[in-house]
Coordinates of C-alpha atoms in Angstrom, one line a residue:
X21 CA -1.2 -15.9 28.0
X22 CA -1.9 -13.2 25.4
X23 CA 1.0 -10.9 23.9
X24 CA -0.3 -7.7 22.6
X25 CA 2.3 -6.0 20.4
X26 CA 2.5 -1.8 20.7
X27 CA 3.9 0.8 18.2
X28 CA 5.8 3.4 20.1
X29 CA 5.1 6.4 18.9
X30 CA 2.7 5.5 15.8
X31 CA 0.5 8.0 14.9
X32 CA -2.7 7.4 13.1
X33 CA -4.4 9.5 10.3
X34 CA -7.4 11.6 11.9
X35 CA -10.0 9.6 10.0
X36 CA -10.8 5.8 9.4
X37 CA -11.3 6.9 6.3
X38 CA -7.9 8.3 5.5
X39 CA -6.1 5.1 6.9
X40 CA -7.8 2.4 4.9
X41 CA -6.9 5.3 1.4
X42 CA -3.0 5.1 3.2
X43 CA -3.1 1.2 3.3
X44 CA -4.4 0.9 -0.1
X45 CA -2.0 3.5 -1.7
X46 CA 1.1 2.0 0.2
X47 CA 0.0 -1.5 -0.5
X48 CA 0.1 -0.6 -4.7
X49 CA 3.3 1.2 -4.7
X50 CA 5.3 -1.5 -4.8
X51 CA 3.7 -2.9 -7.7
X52 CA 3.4 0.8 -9.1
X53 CA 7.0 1.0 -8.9
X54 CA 7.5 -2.3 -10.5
X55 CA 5.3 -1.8 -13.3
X56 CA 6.9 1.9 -14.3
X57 CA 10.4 0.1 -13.9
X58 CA 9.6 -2.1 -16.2
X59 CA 8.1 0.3 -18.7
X60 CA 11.5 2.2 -18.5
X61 CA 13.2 -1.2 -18.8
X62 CA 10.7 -2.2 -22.1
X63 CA 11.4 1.3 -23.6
X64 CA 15.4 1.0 -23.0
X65 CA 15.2 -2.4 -24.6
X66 CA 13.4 -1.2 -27.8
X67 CA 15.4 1.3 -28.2
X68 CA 18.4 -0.4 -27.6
X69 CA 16.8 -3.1 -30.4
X70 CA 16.2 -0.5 -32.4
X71 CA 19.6 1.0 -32.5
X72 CA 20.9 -2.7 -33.3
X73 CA 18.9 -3.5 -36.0
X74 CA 19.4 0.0 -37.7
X75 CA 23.4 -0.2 -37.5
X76 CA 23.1 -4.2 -38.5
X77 CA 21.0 -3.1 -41.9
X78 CA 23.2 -0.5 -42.8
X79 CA 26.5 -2.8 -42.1
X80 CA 24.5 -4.6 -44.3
X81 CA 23.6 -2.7 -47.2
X82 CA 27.0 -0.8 -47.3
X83 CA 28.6 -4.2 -47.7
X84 CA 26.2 -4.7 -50.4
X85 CA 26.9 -1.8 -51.9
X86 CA 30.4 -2.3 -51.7
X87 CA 30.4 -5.9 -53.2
X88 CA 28.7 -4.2 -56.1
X89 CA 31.3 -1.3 -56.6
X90 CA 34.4 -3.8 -56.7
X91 CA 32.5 -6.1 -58.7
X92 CA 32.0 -2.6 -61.3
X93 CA 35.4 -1.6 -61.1
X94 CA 36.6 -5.2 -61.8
X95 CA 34.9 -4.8 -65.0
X96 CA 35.9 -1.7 -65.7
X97 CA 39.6 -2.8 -65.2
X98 CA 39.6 -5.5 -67.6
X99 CA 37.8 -3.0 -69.9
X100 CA 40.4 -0.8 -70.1
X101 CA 42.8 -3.4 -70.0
X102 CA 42.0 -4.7 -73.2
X103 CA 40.4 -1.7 -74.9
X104 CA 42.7 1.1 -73.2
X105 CA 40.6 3.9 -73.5
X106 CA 40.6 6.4 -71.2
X107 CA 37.2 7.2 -70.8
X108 CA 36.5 3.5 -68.9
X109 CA 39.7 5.4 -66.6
X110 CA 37.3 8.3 -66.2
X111 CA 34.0 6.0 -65.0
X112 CA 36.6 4.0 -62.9
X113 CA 37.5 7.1 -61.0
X114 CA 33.7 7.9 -60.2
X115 CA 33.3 4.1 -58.8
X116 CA 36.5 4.2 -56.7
X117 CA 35.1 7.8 -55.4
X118 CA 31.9 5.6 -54.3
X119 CA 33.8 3.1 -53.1
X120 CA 35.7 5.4 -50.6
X121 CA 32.6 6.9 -49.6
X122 CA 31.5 3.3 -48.6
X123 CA 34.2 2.1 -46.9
X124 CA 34.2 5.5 -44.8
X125 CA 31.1 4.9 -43.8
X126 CA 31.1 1.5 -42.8
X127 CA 34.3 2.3 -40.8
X128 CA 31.7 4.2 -38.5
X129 CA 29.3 1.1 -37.9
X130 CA 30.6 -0.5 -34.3
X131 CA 32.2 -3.5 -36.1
X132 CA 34.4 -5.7 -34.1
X133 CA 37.6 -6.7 -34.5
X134 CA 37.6 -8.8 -37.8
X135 CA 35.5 -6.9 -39.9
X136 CA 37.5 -3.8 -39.1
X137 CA 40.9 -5.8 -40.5
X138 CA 38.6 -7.0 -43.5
X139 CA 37.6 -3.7 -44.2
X140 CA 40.9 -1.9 -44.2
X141 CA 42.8 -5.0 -46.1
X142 CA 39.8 -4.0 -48.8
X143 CA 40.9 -0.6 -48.7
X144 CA 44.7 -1.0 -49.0
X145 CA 44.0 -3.5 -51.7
X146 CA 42.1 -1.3 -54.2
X147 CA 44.8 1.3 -53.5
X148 CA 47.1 -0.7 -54.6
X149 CA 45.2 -1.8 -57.4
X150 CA 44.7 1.6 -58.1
X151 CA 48.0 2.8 -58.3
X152 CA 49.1 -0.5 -60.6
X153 CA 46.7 0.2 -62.6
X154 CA 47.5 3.5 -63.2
X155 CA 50.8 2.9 -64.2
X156 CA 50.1 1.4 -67.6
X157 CA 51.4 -1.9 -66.6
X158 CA 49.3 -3.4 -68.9
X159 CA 51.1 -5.9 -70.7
X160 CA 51.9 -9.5 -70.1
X161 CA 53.1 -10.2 -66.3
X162 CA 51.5 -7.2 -64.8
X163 CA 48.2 -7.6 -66.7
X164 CA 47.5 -11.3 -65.0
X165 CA 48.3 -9.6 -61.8
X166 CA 46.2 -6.7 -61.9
X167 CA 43.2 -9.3 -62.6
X168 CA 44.5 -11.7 -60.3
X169 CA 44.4 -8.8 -57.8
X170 CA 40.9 -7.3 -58.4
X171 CA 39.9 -11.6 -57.9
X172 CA 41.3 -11.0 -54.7
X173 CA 39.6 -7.7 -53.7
X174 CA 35.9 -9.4 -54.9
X175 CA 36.9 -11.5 -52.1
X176 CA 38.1 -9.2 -49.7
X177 CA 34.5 -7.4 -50.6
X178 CA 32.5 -10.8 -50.4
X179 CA 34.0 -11.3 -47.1
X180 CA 33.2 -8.4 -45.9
X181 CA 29.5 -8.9 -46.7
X182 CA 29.7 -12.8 -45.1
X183 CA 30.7 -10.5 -41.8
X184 CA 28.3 -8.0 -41.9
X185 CA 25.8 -11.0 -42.2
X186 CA 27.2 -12.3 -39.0
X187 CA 26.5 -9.0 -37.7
X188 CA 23.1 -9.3 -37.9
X189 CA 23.2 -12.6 -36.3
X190 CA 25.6 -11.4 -33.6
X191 CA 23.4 -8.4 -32.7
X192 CA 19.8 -11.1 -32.8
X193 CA 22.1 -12.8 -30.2
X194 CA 22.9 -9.6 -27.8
X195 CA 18.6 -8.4 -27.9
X196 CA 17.8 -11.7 -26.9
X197 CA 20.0 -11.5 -24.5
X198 CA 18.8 -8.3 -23.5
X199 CA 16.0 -9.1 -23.5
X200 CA 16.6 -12.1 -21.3
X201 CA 18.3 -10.3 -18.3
X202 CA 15.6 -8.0 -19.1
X203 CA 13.0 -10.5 -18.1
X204 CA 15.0 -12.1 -15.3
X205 CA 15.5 -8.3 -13.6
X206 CA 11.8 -8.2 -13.7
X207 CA 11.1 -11.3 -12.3
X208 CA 12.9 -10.6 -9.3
X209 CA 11.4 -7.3 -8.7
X210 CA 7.9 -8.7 -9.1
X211 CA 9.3 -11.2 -7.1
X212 CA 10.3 -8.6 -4.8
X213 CA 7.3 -6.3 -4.8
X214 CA 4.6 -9.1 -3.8
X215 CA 6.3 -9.8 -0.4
X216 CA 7.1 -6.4 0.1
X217 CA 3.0 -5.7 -1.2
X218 CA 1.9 -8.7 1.1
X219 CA 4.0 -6.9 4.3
X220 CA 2.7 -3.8 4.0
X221 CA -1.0 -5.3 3.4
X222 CA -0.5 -7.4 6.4
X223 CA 0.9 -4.3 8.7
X224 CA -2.2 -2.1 7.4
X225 CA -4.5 -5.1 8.5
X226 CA -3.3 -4.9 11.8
X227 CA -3.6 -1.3 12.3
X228 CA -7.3 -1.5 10.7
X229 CA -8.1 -4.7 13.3
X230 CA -6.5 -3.3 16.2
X231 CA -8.6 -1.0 17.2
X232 CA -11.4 -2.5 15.5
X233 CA -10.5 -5.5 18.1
X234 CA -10.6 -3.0 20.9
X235 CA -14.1 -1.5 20.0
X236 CA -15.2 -5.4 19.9
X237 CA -13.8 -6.1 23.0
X238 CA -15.1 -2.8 24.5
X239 CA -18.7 -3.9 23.4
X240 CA -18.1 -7.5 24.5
X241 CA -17.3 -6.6 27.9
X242 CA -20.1 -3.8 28.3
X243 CA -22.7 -7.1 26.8
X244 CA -21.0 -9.2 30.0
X245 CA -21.4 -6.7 32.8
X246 CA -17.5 -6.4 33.1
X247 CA -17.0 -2.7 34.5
X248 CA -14.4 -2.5 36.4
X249 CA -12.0 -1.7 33.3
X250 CA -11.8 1.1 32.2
X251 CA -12.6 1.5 27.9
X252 CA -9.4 2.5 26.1
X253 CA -9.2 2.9 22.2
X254 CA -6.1 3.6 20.3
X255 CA -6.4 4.4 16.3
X256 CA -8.1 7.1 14.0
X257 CA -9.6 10.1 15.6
X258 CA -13.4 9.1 15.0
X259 CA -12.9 5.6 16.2
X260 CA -10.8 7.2 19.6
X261 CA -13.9 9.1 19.8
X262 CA -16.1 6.3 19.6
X263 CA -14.2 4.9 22.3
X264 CA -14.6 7.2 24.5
X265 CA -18.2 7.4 24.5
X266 CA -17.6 3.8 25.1
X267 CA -15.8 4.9 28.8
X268 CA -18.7 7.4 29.1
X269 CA -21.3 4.7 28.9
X270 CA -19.1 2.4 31.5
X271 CA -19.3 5.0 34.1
X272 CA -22.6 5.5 33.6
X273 CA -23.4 1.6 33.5
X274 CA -21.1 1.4 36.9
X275 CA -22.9 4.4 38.2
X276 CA -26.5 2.8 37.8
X277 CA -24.8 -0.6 39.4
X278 CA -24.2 1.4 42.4
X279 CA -27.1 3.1 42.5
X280 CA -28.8 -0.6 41.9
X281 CA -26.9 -2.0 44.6
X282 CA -27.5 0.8 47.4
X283 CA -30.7 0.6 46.3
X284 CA -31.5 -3.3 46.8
X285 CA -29.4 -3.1 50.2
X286 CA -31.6 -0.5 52.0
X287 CA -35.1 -2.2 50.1
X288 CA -34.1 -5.6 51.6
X289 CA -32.6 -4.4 55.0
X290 CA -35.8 -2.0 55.5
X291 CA -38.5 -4.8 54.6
X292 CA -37.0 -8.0 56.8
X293 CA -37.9 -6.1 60.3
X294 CA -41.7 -5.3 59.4
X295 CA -41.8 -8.6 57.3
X296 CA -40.3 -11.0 60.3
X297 CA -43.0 -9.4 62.7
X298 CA -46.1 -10.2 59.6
X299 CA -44.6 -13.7 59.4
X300 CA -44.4 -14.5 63.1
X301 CA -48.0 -12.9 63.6
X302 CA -49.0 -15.1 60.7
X303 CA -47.8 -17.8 62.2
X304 CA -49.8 -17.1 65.5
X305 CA -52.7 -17.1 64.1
X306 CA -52.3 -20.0 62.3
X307 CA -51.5 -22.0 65.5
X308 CA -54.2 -20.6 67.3
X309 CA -51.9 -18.8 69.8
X310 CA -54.8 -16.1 69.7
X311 CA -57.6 -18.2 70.0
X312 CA -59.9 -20.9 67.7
X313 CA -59.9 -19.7 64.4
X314 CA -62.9 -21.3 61.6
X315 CA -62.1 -22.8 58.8
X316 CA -62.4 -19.6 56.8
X317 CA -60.1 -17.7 58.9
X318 CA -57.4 -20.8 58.9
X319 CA -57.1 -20.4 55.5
X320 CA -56.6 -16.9 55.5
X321 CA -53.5 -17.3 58.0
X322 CA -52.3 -19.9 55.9
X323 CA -51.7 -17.5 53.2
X324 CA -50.7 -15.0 55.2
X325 CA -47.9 -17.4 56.6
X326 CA -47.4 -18.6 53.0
X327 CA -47.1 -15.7 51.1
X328 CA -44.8 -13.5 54.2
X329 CA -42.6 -17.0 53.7
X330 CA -42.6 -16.6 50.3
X331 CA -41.4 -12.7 50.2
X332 CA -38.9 -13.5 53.0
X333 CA -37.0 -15.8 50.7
X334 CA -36.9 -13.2 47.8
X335 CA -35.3 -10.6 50.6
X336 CA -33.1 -13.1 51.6
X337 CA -32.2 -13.9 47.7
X338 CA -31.5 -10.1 47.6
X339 CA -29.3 -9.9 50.1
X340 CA -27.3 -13.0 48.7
X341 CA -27.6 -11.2 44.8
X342 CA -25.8 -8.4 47.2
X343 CA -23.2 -10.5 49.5
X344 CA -22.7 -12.6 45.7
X345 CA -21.8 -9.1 44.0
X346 CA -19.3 -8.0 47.1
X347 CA -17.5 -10.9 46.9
X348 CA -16.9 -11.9 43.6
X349 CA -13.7 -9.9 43.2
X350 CA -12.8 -10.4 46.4
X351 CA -10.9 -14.4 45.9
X352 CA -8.3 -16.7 47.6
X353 CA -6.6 -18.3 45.4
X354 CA -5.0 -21.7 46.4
X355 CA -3.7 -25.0 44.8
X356 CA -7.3 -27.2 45.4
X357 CA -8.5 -30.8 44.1
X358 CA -11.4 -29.7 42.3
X359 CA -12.9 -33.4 42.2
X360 CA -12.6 -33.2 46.3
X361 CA -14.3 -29.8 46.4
X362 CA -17.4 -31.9 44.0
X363 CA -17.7 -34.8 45.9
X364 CA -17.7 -32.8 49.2
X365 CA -21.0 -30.9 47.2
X366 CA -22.2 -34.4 46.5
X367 CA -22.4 -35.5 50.2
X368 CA -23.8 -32.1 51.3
X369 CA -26.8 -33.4 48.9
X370 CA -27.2 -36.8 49.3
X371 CA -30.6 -36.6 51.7
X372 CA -32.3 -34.3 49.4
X373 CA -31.0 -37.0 46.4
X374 CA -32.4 -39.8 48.8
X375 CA -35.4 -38.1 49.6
X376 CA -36.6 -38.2 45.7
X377 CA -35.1 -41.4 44.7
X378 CA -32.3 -40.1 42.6
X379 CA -29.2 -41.8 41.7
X380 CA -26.5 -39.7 41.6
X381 CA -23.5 -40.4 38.8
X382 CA -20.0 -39.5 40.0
X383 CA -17.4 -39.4 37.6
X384 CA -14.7 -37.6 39.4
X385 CA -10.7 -37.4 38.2
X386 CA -8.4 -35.8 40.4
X387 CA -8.4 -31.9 38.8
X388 CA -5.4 -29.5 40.2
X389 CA -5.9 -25.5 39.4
X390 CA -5.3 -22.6 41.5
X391 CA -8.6 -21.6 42.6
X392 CA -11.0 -20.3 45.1
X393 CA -12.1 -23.6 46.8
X394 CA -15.5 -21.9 48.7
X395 CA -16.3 -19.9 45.1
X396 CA -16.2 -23.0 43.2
X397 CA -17.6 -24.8 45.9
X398 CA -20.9 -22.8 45.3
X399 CA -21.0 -22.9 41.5
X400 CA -21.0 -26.6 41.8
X401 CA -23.5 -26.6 45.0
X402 CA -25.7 -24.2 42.5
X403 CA -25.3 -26.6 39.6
X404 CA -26.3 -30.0 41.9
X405 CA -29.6 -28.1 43.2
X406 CA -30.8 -27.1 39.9
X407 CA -30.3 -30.9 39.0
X408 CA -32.1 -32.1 42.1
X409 CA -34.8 -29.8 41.7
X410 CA -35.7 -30.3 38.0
X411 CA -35.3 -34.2 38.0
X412 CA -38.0 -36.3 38.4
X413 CA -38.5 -38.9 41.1
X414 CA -36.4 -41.5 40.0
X415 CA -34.0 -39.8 37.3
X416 CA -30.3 -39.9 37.4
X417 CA -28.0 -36.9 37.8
X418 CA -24.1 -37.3 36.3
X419 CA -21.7 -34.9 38.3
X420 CA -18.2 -35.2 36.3
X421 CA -15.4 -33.6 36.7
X422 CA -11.9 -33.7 34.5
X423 CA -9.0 -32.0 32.5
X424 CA -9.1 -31.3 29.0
X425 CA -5.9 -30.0 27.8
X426 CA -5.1 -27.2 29.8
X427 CA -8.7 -26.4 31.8
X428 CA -10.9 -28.1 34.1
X429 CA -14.2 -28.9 33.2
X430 CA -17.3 -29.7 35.4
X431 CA -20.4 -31.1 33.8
X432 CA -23.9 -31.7 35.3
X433 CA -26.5 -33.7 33.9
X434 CA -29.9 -34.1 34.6
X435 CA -33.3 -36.0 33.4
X436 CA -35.5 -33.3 33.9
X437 CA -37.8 -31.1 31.0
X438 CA -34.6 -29.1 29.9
X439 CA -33.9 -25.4 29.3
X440 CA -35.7 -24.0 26.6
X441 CA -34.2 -22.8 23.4
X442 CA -35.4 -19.4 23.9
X443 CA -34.5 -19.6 27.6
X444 CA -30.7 -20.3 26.9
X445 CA -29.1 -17.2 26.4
X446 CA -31.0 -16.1 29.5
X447 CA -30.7 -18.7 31.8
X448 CA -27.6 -17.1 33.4
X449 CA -29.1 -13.8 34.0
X450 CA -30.0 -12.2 37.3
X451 CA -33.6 -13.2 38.7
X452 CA -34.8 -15.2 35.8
X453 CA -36.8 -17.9 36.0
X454 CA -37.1 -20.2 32.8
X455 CA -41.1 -21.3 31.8
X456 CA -40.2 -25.1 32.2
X457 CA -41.1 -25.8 35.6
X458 CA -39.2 -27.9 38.7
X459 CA -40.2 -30.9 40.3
X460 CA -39.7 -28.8 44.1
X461 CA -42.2 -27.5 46.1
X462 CA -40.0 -24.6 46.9
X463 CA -39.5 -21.5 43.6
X464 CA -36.0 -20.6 43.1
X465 CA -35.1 -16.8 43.1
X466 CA -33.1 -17.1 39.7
X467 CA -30.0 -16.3 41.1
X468 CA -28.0 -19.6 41.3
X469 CA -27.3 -19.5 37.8
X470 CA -26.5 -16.0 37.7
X471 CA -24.2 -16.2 41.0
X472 CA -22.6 -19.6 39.3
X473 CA -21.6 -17.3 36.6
X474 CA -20.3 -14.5 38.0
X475 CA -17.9 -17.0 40.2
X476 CA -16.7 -18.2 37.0
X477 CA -15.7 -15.8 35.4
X478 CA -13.9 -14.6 38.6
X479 CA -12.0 -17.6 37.2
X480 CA -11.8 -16.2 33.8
X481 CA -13.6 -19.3 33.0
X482 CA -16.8 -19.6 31.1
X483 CA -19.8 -21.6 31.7
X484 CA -22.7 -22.8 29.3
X485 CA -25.6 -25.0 28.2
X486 CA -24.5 -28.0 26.2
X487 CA -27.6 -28.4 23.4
X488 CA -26.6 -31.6 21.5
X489 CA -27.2 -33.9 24.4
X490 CA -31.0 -34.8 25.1
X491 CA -33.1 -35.4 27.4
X492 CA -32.7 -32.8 30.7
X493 CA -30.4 -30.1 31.4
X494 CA -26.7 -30.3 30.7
X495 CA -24.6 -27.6 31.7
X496 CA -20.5 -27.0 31.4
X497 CA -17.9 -25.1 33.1
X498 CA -14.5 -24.8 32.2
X499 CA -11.9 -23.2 34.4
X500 CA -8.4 -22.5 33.4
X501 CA -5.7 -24.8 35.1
X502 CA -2.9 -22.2 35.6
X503 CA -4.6 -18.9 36.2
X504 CA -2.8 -15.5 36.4
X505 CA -4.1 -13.3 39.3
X506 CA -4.8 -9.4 38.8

């Protein structure tokens, strides 16, 4: 059983046109969206990098710097603590000014924790220093500990610089970091985009097929003379339209089926009165009811009789083309043993088998469906002729019937000349007559094929000519098992 899904509601675009340009649009924003996200997410990281290795290079030049103005007022210490002149006091001044200018500055780099306590020790230190060495307490004692002291602020100022090297190191770490979760955020929303892409492609392809489907259907089912539903098309407002001159061409088709119909009914009622009266006269003469006819005129009533037999069959197959056309949707369905209803056909058919020395083939397997038991009795009766009257004296004819996963299939087989290749596709159609002829004496009227199929697909079953077998015709039906009325 199919399922067809419907979107309440859902309105298409007015154009084809415009809903394949919405499909593609919606199917790229996703990966639009991704793609500018991660440009915003590139630019934030660069600048973030940026930022990083600006503050790290400056921490590390001012700790250069500063390394190099303790390193000068060291000197200029022990300058003036040996040579006391004042001027070295003046020069120290102008370093220490440096120094302070420095150490303010660095104070504004985001340092953390330990290079903040290092920095300030520095700075308390040199004050101190400062202030010692401004009270002249040059001599002895208090000159070892003023060097001692500036030793200890080189170090201070050495550490600081080890730290601000770590900084850089630190700050490597946090961009590759960065840069890390960075990657792994647009992973996942590439991650996320292509499934979201991929459902959006796939809901566009649906809406595109659906009524593409439904145009192929409509077409399909114009092809197969199916005209009793009616042509409905849901999507854009050019392919709606194209739909409905769809339904205008099915009324019109049903309308000249009508018109066909009425049309064969009166032909075929109007000629069997004047045409029973020509045969029977025919006949007369041809027994000599009216008197001794020479050979001349014998053969003239024999063609008369002939040819009035001849035209009375193609009324009759008329009226059966009609009685096959009123009663095709007109079925009983009912639990039936399909191989039952065969072999029934079979005995119907054994004299005409016997009278041509055939040998009929039954491979029968017990086949329950739900089915019209006096429809499918004709499409195998029709089957079974067209075997008997194609196979030569002699040749064997296989009737099978049997279940193949969830249908029925009936196959005959027969060693006659065949259907031609460009007779297939035609072979089903009404009044056709293929070029290969029959063993019979009698013509066919080309409509127990046609009939056949139009029982069949009363079944919504299908039926067609098997090619890869050879010699003779080999035809196949296949009937659903369960089938769903209305």
């Amino acid at each position: 059983m199919k399922h067809t899904f419907e979107f309440t509601g859902l309105r298409y675009p007015r154009s084809f046109l415009k809903l394949l340009l919405l499909g593609f649009g919606l199917v790229s924003l996703p990966l639009i969206a991704a793609l500018l996200n991660a440009g915003a997410y590139v630019d934030r990281l660069t600048t973030q990098s940026q930022a990083a290795v600006d503050q790290a290079a400056e921490a590390a030049r001012a700790s250069r710097v500063l390394m190099e103005q303790v390193t000068a007022m060291e000197r200029l210490a022990r300058q003036y603590l040996i040579l006391g002149d004042a001027a070295l006091l003046t020069d120290y001044a102008k370093v220490r000014g440096g120094l302070k200018k420095t150490t303010s500055d660095m104070s504004l780099l985001p340092l953390d924790e330990a290079q903040l306590r290092d920095l300030n020790r520095t700075i308390e230190k040199e004050q101190a220093l400062f202030e010692q060495l401004g009270s002249k307490n040059d001599k002895g004692a208090g000159r070892r500990q003023l060097i001692a002291g500036y030793i200890e602020l080189s170090e201070l100022a050495n550490k600081v610089l080890k730290q601000s090297n770590l900084l850089i190191d630190r700050e490597v770490e946090n961009m590759g970091e960065a840069a890390r979760l960075t990657q792994n955020s647009l992973l996942w929303q590439l991650a996320a985009s292509i499934p979201l892409g991929v459902l959006i492609a796939a809901l566009f392809a649906f809406l595109i097929a659906k009524p593409i489907r439904q145009l192929d259907h409509a077409i399909r089912q114009l092809g197969g003379a199916e005209f009793a539903t009616a042509i409905r098309v849901h999507g854009p407002a050019d392919l709606e339209y194209l739909g409905q001159r769809l339904e205008w061409l099915r009324q019109r088709l049903v309308e000249l089926e009508q018109q066909k119909t009425r049309f064969l009914h009166h032909v075929s009622h109007e000629l069997k009165t004047p045409l029973t009266a020509l045969r029977e006269g025919s006949e007369l003469l041809a027994d000599g009811s009216s008197g001794a006819l020479n050979r001349q005129q014998s053969e003239i009533a024999e063609i008369l009789r002939h040819n009035s037999l001849q035209l009375q069959r193609l009324i009759e197959g008329l009226l059966g083309y009609q009685q096959a056309l009123d009663s095709v949707h007109r079925l009983e369905f009912r639990p039936i043993d399909l191989s039952k209803v065969a072999r029934q056909v079979a005995e119907a058919h054994k004299l005409a088998i016997a009278a041509r020395g055939l040998n009929l083939l039954l491979r029968l397997d017990p086949a329950m469906l739900s089915a019209d038991a006096d429809k499918l009795r004709v499409v195998v009766d029709n089957l079974l002729s067209n075997a008997v009257k194609y196979s030569p004296e002699g040749g064997t004819i296989t009737l099978a019937v049997r279940t193949k996963e969830d249908n029925i299939v009936i196959e005959v087989d027969d060693a006659g000349p065949g259907i031609a290749a460009e007779d297939r596709e035609r072979v089903f159609d009404w009044f056709f007559q293929g070029k290969l002829g029959h063993q019979g004496r009698v013509k066919g009227s080309g409509l127990g094929l046609a009939i056949a199929r139009e029982f069949v697909l009363a079944h919504r079953g299908s039926i067609e000519v098997i090619t890869e077998r050879a010699p003779g015709a080999h035809l196949r039906v296949s009937l659903p098992i369960v089938h769903t009325q209305g």
